[in-house]
Coordinates of N, CA and C in Angstrom, one line a residue:
X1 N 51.1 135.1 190.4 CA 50.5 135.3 189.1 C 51.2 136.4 188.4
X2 N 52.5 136.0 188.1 CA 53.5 136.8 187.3 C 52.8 137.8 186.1
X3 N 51.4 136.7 185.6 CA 50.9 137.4 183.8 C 50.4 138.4 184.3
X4 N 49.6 138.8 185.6 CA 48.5 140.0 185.9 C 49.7 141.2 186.5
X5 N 50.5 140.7 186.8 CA 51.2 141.8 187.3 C 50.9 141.6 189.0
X6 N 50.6 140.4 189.3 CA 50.7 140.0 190.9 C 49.7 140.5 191.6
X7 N 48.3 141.1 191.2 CA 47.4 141.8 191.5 C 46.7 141.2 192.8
X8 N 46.7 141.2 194.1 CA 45.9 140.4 195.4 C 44.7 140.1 194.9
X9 N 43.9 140.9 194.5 CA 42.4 140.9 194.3 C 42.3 139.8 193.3
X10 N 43.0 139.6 192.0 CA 42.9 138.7 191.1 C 43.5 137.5 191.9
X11 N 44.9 137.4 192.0 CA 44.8 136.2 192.7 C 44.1 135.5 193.5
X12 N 43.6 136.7 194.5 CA 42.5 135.7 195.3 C 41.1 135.3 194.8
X13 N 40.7 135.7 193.2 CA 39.7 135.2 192.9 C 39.9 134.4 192.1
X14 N 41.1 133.9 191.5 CA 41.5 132.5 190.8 C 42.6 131.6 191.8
X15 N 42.5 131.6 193.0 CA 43.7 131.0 194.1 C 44.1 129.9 192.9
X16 N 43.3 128.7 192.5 CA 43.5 127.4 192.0 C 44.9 128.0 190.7
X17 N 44.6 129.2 190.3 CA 45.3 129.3 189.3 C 47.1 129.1 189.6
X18 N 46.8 129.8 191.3 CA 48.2 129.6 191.4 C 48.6 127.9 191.7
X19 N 48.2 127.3 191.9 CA 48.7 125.8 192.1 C 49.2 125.3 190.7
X20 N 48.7 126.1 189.6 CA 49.6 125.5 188.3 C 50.9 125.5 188.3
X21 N 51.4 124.7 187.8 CA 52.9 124.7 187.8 C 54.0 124.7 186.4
X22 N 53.0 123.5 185.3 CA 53.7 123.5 184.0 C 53.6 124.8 183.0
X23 N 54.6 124.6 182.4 CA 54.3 125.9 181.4 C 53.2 126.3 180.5
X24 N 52.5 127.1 180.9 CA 51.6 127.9 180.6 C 50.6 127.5 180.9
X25 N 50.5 126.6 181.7 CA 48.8 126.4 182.8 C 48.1 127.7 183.2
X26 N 49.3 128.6 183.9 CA 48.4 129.6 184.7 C 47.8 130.3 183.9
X27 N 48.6 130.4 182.2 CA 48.1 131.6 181.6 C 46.5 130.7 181.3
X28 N 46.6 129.8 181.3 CA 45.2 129.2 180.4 C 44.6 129.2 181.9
X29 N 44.8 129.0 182.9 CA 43.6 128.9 183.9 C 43.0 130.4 184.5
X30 N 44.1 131.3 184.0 CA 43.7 132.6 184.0 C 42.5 132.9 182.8
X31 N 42.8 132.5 181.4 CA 41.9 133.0 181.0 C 40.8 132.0 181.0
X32 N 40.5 131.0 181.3 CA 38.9 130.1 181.6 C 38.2 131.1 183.1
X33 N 38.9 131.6 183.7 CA 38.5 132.5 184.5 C 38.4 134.4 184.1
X34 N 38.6 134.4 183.1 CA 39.0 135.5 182.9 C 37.3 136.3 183.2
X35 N 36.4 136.2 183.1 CA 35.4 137.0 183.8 C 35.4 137.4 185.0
X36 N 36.5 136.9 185.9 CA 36.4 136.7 187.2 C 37.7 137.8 187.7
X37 N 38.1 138.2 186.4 CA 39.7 139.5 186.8 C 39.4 140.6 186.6
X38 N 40.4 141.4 186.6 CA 40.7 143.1 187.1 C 40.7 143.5 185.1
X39 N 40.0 144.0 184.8 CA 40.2 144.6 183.3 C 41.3 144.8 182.8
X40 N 43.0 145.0 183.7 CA 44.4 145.3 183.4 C 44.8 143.5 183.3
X41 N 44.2 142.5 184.2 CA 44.6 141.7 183.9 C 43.9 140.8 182.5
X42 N 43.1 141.2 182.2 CA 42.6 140.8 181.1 C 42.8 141.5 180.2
X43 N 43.3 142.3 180.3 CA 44.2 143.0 179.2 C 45.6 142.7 178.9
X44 N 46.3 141.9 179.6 CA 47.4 141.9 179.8 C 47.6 140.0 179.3
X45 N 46.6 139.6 179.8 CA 46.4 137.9 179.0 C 46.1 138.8 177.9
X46 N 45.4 139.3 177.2 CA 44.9 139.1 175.8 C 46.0 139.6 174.8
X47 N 47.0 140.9 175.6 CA 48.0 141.0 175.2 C 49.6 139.7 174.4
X48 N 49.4 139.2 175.6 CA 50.1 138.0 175.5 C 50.1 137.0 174.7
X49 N 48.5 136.7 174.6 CA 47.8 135.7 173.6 C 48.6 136.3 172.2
X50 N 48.1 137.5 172.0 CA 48.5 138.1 170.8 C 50.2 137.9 170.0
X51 N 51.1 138.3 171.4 CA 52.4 138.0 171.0 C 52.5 136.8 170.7
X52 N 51.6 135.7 171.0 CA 52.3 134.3 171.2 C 51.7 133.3 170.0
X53 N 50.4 133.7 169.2 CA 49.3 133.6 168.4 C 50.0 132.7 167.2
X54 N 51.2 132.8 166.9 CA 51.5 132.4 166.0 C 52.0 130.8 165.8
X55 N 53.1 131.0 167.1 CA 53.7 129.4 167.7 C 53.4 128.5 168.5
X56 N 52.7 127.4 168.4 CA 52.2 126.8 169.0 C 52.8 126.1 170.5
X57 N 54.5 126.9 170.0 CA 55.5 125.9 170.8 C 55.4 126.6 172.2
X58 N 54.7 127.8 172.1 CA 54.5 128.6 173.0 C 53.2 128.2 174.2
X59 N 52.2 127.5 173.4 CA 51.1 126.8 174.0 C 51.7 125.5 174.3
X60 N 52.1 125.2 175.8 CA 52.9 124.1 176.4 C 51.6 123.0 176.8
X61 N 50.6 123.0 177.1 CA 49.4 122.1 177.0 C 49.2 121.4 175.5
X62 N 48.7 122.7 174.4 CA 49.1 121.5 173.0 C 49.9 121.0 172.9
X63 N 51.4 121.2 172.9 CA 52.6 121.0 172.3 C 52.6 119.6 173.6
X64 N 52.5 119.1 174.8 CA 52.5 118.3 175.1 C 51.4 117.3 174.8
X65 N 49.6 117.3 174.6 CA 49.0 116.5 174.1 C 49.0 116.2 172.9
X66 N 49.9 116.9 171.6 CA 50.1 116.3 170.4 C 51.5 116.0 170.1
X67 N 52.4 116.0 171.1 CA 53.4 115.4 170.7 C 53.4 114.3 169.4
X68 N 52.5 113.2 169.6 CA 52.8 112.0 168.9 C 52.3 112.7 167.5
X69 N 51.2 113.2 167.6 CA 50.5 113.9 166.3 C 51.3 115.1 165.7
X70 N 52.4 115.9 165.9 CA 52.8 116.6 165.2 C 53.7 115.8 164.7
X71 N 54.9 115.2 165.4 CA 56.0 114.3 164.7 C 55.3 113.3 163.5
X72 N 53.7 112.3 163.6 CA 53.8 111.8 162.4 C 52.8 112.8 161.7
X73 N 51.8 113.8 161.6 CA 51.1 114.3 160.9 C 51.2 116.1 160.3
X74 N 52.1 116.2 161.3 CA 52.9 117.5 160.8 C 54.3 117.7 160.3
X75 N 55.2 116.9 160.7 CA 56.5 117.1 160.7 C 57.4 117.6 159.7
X76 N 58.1 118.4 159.8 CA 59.2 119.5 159.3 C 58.4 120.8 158.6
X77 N 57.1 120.8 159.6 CA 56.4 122.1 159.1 C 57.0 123.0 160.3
X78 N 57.2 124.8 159.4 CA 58.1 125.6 160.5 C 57.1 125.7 161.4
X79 N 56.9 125.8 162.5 CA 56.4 126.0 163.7 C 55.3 127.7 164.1
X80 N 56.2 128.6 163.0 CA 55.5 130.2 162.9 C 54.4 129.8 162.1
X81 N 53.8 131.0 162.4 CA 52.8 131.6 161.4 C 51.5 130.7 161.5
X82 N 51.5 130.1 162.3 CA 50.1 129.2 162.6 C 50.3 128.1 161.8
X83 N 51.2 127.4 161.1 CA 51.5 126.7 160.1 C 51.1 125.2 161.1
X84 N 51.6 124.8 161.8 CA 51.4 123.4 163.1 C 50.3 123.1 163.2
X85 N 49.2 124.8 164.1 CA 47.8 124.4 164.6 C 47.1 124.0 163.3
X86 N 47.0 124.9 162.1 CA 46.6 124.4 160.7 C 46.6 123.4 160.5
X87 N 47.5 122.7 160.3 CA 47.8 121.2 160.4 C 47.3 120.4 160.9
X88 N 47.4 120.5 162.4 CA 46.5 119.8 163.5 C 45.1 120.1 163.3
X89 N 44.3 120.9 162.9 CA 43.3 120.9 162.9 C 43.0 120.2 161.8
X90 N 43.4 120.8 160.5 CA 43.1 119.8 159.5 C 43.1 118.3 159.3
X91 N 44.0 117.8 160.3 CA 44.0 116.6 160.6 C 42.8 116.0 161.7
X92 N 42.7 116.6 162.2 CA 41.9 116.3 163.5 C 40.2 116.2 163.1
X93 N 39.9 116.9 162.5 CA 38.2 117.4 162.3 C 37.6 116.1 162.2
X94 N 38.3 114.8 161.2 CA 37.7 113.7 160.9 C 38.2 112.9 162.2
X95 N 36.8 112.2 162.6 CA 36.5 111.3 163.9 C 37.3 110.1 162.9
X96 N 37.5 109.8 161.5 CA 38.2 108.8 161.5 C 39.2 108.7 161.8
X97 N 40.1 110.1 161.8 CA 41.5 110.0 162.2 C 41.7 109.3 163.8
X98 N 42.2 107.9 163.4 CA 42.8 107.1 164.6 C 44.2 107.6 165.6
X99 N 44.8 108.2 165.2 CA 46.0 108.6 165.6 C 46.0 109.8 166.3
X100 N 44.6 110.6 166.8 CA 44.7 112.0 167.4 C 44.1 111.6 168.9
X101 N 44.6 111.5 170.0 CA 44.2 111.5 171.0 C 43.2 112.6 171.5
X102 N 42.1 112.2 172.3 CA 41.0 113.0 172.7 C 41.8 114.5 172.9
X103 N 42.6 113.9 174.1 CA 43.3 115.1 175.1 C 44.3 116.3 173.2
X104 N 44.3 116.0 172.5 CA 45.0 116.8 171.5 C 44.2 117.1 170.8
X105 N 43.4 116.3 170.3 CA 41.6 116.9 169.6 C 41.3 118.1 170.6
X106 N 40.8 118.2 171.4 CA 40.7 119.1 172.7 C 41.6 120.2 172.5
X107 N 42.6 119.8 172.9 CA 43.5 121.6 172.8 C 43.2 122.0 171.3
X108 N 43.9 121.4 170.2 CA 43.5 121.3 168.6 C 42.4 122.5 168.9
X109 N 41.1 121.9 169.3 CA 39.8 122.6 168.9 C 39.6 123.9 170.0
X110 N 40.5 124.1 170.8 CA 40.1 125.1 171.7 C 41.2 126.0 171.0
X111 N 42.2 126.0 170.4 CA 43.1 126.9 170.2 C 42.7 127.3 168.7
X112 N 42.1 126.2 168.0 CA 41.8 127.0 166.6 C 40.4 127.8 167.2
X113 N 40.0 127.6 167.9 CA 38.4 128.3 167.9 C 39.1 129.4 168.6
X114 N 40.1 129.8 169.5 CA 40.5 130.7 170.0 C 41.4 131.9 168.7
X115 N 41.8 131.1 167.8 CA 42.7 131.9 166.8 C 41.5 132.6 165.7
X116 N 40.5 132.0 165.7 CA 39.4 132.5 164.9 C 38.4 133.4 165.3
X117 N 38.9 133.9 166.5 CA 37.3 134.5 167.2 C 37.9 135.6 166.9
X118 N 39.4 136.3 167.1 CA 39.8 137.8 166.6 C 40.7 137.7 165.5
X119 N 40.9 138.4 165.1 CA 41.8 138.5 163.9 C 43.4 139.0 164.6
X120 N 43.2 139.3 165.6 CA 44.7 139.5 165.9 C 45.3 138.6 167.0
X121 N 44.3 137.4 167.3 CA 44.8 136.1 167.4 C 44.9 135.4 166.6
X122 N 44.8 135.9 165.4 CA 45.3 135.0 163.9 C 46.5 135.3 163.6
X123 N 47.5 135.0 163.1 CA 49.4 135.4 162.8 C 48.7 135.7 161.3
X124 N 48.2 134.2 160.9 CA 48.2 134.7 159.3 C 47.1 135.6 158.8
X125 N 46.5 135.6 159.7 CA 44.9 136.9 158.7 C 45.9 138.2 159.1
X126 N 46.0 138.3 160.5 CA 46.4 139.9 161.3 C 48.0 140.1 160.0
X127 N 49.2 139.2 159.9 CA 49.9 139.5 159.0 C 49.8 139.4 157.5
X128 N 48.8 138.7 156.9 CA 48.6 138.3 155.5 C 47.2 139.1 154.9
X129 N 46.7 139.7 155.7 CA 45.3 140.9 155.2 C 45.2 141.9 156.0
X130 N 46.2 142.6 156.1 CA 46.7 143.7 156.7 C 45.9 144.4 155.9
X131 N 46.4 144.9 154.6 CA 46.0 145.8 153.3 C 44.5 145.9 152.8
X132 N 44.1 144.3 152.9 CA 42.3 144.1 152.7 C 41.6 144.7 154.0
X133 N 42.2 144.7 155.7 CA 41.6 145.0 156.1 C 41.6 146.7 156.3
X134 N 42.6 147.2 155.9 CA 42.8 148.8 155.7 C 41.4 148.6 154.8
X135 N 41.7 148.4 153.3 CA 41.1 148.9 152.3 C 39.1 148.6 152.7
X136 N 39.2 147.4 153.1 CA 37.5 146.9 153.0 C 37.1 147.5 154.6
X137 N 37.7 147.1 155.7 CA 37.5 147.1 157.2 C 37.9 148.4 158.2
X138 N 38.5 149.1 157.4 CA 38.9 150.1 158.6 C 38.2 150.6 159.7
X139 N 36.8 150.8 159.2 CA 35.8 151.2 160.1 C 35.4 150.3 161.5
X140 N 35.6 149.0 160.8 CA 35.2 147.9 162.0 C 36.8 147.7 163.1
X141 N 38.2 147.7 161.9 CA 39.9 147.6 162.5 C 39.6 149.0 163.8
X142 N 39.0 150.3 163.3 CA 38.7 151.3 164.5 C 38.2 151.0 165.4
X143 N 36.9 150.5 165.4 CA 36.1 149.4 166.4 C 36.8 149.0 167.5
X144 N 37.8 147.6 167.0 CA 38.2 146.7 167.7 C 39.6 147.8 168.3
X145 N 40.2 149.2 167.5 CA 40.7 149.1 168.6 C 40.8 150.2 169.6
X146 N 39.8 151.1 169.9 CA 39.3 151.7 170.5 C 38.2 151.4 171.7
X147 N 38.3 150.2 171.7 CA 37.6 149.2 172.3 C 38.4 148.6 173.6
X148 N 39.0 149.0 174.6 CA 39.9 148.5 175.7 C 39.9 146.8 175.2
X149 N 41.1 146.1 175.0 CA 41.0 144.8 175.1 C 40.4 143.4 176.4
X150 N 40.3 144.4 177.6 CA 39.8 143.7 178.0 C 37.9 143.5 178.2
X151 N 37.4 144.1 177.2 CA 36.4 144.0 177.0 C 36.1 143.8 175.1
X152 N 37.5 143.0 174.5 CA 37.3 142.2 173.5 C 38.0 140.8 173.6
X153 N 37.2 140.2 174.2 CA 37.9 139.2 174.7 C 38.0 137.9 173.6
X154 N 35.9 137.5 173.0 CA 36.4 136.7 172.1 C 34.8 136.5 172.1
X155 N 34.4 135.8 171.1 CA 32.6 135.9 170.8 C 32.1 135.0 172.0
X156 N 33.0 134.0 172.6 CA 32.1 133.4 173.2 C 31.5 134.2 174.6
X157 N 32.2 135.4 175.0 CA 31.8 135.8 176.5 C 30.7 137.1 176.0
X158 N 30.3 137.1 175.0 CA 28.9 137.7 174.1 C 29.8 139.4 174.3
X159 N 30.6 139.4 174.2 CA 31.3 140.6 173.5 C 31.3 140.7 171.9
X160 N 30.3 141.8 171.4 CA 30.0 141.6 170.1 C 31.1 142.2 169.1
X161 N 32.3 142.9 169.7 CA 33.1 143.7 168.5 C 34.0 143.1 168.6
X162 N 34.2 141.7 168.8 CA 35.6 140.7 169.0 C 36.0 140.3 167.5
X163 N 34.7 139.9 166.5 CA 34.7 139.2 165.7 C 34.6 140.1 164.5
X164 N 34.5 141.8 164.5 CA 33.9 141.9 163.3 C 34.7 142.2 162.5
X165 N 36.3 142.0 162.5 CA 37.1 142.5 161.2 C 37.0 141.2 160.8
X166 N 37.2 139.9 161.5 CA 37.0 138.7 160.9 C 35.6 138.9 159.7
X167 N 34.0 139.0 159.9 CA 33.2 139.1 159.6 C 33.2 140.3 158.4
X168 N 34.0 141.0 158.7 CA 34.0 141.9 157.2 C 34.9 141.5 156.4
X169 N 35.9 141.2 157.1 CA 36.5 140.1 155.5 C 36.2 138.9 154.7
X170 N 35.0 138.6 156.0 CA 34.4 137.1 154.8 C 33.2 138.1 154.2
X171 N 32.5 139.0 154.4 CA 31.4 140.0 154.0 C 32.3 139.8 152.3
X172 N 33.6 140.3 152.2 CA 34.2 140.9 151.4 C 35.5 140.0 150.6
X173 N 34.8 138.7 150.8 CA 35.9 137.3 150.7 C 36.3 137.3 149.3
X174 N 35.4 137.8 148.2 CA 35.6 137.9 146.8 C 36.6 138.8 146.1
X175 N 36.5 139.8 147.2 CA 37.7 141.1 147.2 C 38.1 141.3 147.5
X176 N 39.0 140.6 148.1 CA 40.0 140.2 148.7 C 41.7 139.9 147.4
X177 N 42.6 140.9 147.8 CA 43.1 141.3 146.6 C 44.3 140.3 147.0
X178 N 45.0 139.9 147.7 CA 46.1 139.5 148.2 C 45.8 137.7 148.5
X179 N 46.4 136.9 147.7 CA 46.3 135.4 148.1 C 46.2 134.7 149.0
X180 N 47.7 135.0 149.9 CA 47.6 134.8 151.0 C 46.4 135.1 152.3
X181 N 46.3 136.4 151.9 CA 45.0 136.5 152.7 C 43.7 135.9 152.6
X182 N 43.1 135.3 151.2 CA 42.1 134.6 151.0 C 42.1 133.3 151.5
X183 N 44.0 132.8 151.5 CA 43.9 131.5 151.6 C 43.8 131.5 153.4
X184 N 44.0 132.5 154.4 CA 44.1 132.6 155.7 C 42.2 132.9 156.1
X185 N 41.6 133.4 155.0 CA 40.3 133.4 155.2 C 39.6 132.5 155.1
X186 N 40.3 131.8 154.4 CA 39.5 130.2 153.5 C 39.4 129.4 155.1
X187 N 40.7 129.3 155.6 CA 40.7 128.3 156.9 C 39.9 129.1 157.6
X188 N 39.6 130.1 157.8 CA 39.1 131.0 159.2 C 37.4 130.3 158.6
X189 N 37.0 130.1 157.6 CA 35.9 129.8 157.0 C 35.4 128.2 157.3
X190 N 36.3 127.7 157.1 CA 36.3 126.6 157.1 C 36.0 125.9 158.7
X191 N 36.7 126.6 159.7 CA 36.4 126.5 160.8 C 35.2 126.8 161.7
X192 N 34.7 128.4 161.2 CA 33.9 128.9 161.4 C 32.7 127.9 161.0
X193 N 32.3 126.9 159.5 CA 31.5 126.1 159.4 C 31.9 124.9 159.8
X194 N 32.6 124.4 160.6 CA 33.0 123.3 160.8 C 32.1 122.7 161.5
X195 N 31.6 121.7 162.0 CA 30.6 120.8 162.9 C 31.7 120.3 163.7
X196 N 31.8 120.1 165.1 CA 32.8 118.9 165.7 C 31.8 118.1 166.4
X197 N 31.8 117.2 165.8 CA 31.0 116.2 166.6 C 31.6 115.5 168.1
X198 N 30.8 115.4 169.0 CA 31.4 115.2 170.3 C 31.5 113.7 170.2

């Protein structure tokens, strides 16, 4: 388990993790387990998440269950900046869409609900409302980062200061001075009320 830094103690409480083999299994079986590691190792996934947040080509589970769905429903979109998963998602939400396999619905909705729970697993909020979240958020941006990351993991494990620079910029959606940023909050919005019907 190359991501933790090879730690015994972690590995032997995710053994299954090491039986993964394709690219980037272990990181994702690491973090479905991640209550179950060493605070360095969940600091060290969340780290990673972060460098990787933007390209989806880097998430080797999506990028194999929507193969057929990016070539016809995304295609010759650049791959940075979250530009793909946007796509996929927007496509995906509607149960009429025939052409999205479960198994890509699936990653789709696990990777956007994962890009939405922090803002520094967002490429486009963390780089396109930098300035709104100086000017409106700073007090919450201190929060999140004086806060060891492995105890900001993401809203769903009821860590409460995962979400709140997200939450102050929709507090503050109106004043929001920079376009790009509104338009990166619009989707975080949009998600955030989304219904997915099973």
């Amino acid at each position: 388990l190359i991501v933790c830094g090879a730690s015994q103690p972690d590995i032997a409480k995710v053994a299954e993790c090491g039986t993964e083999d394709g690219p980037g299994l272990q990181a994702l079986c690491l973090r479905r387990h991640r209550q179950e590691l060493s605070k360095p190792c969940v600091a060290e996934l969340f780290r990673r998440e972060q460098e990787t947040a933007g390209d989806i080509r880097l998430n080797q589970p999506l990028v194999e269950a929507c193969k057929e769905e990016i070539d016809s429903m995304c295609k010759g979109l650049d791959f940075g900046e979250g530009a793909v998963l946007k796509c996929l998602w927007q496509r995906s939400k509607f149960r009429t869409t025939s052409h999205f396999s479960e198994e890509c619905r699936r990653q789709v909705r696990s990777a956007t609900h994962r890009s939405t729970a922090d803002y520094r697993l967002n490429y486009r909020v963390k780089s396109f409302c930098s300035q709104d979240i100086d000017t409106f958020c700073a007090e919450e941006k201190a929060l999140v980062g004086t806060t060891p990351d492995s105890e900001l993991v993401d809203e769903a494990s009821g860590t409460p200061n995962s979400g709140v620079v997200l939450h102050c910029l929709k507090a503050h959606f109106a004043e929001l001075a920079q376009k790009p940023c509104k338009d990166a909050m619009s989707h975080v919005m949009q998600v955030h009320s989304a219904s997915w019907v099973a």
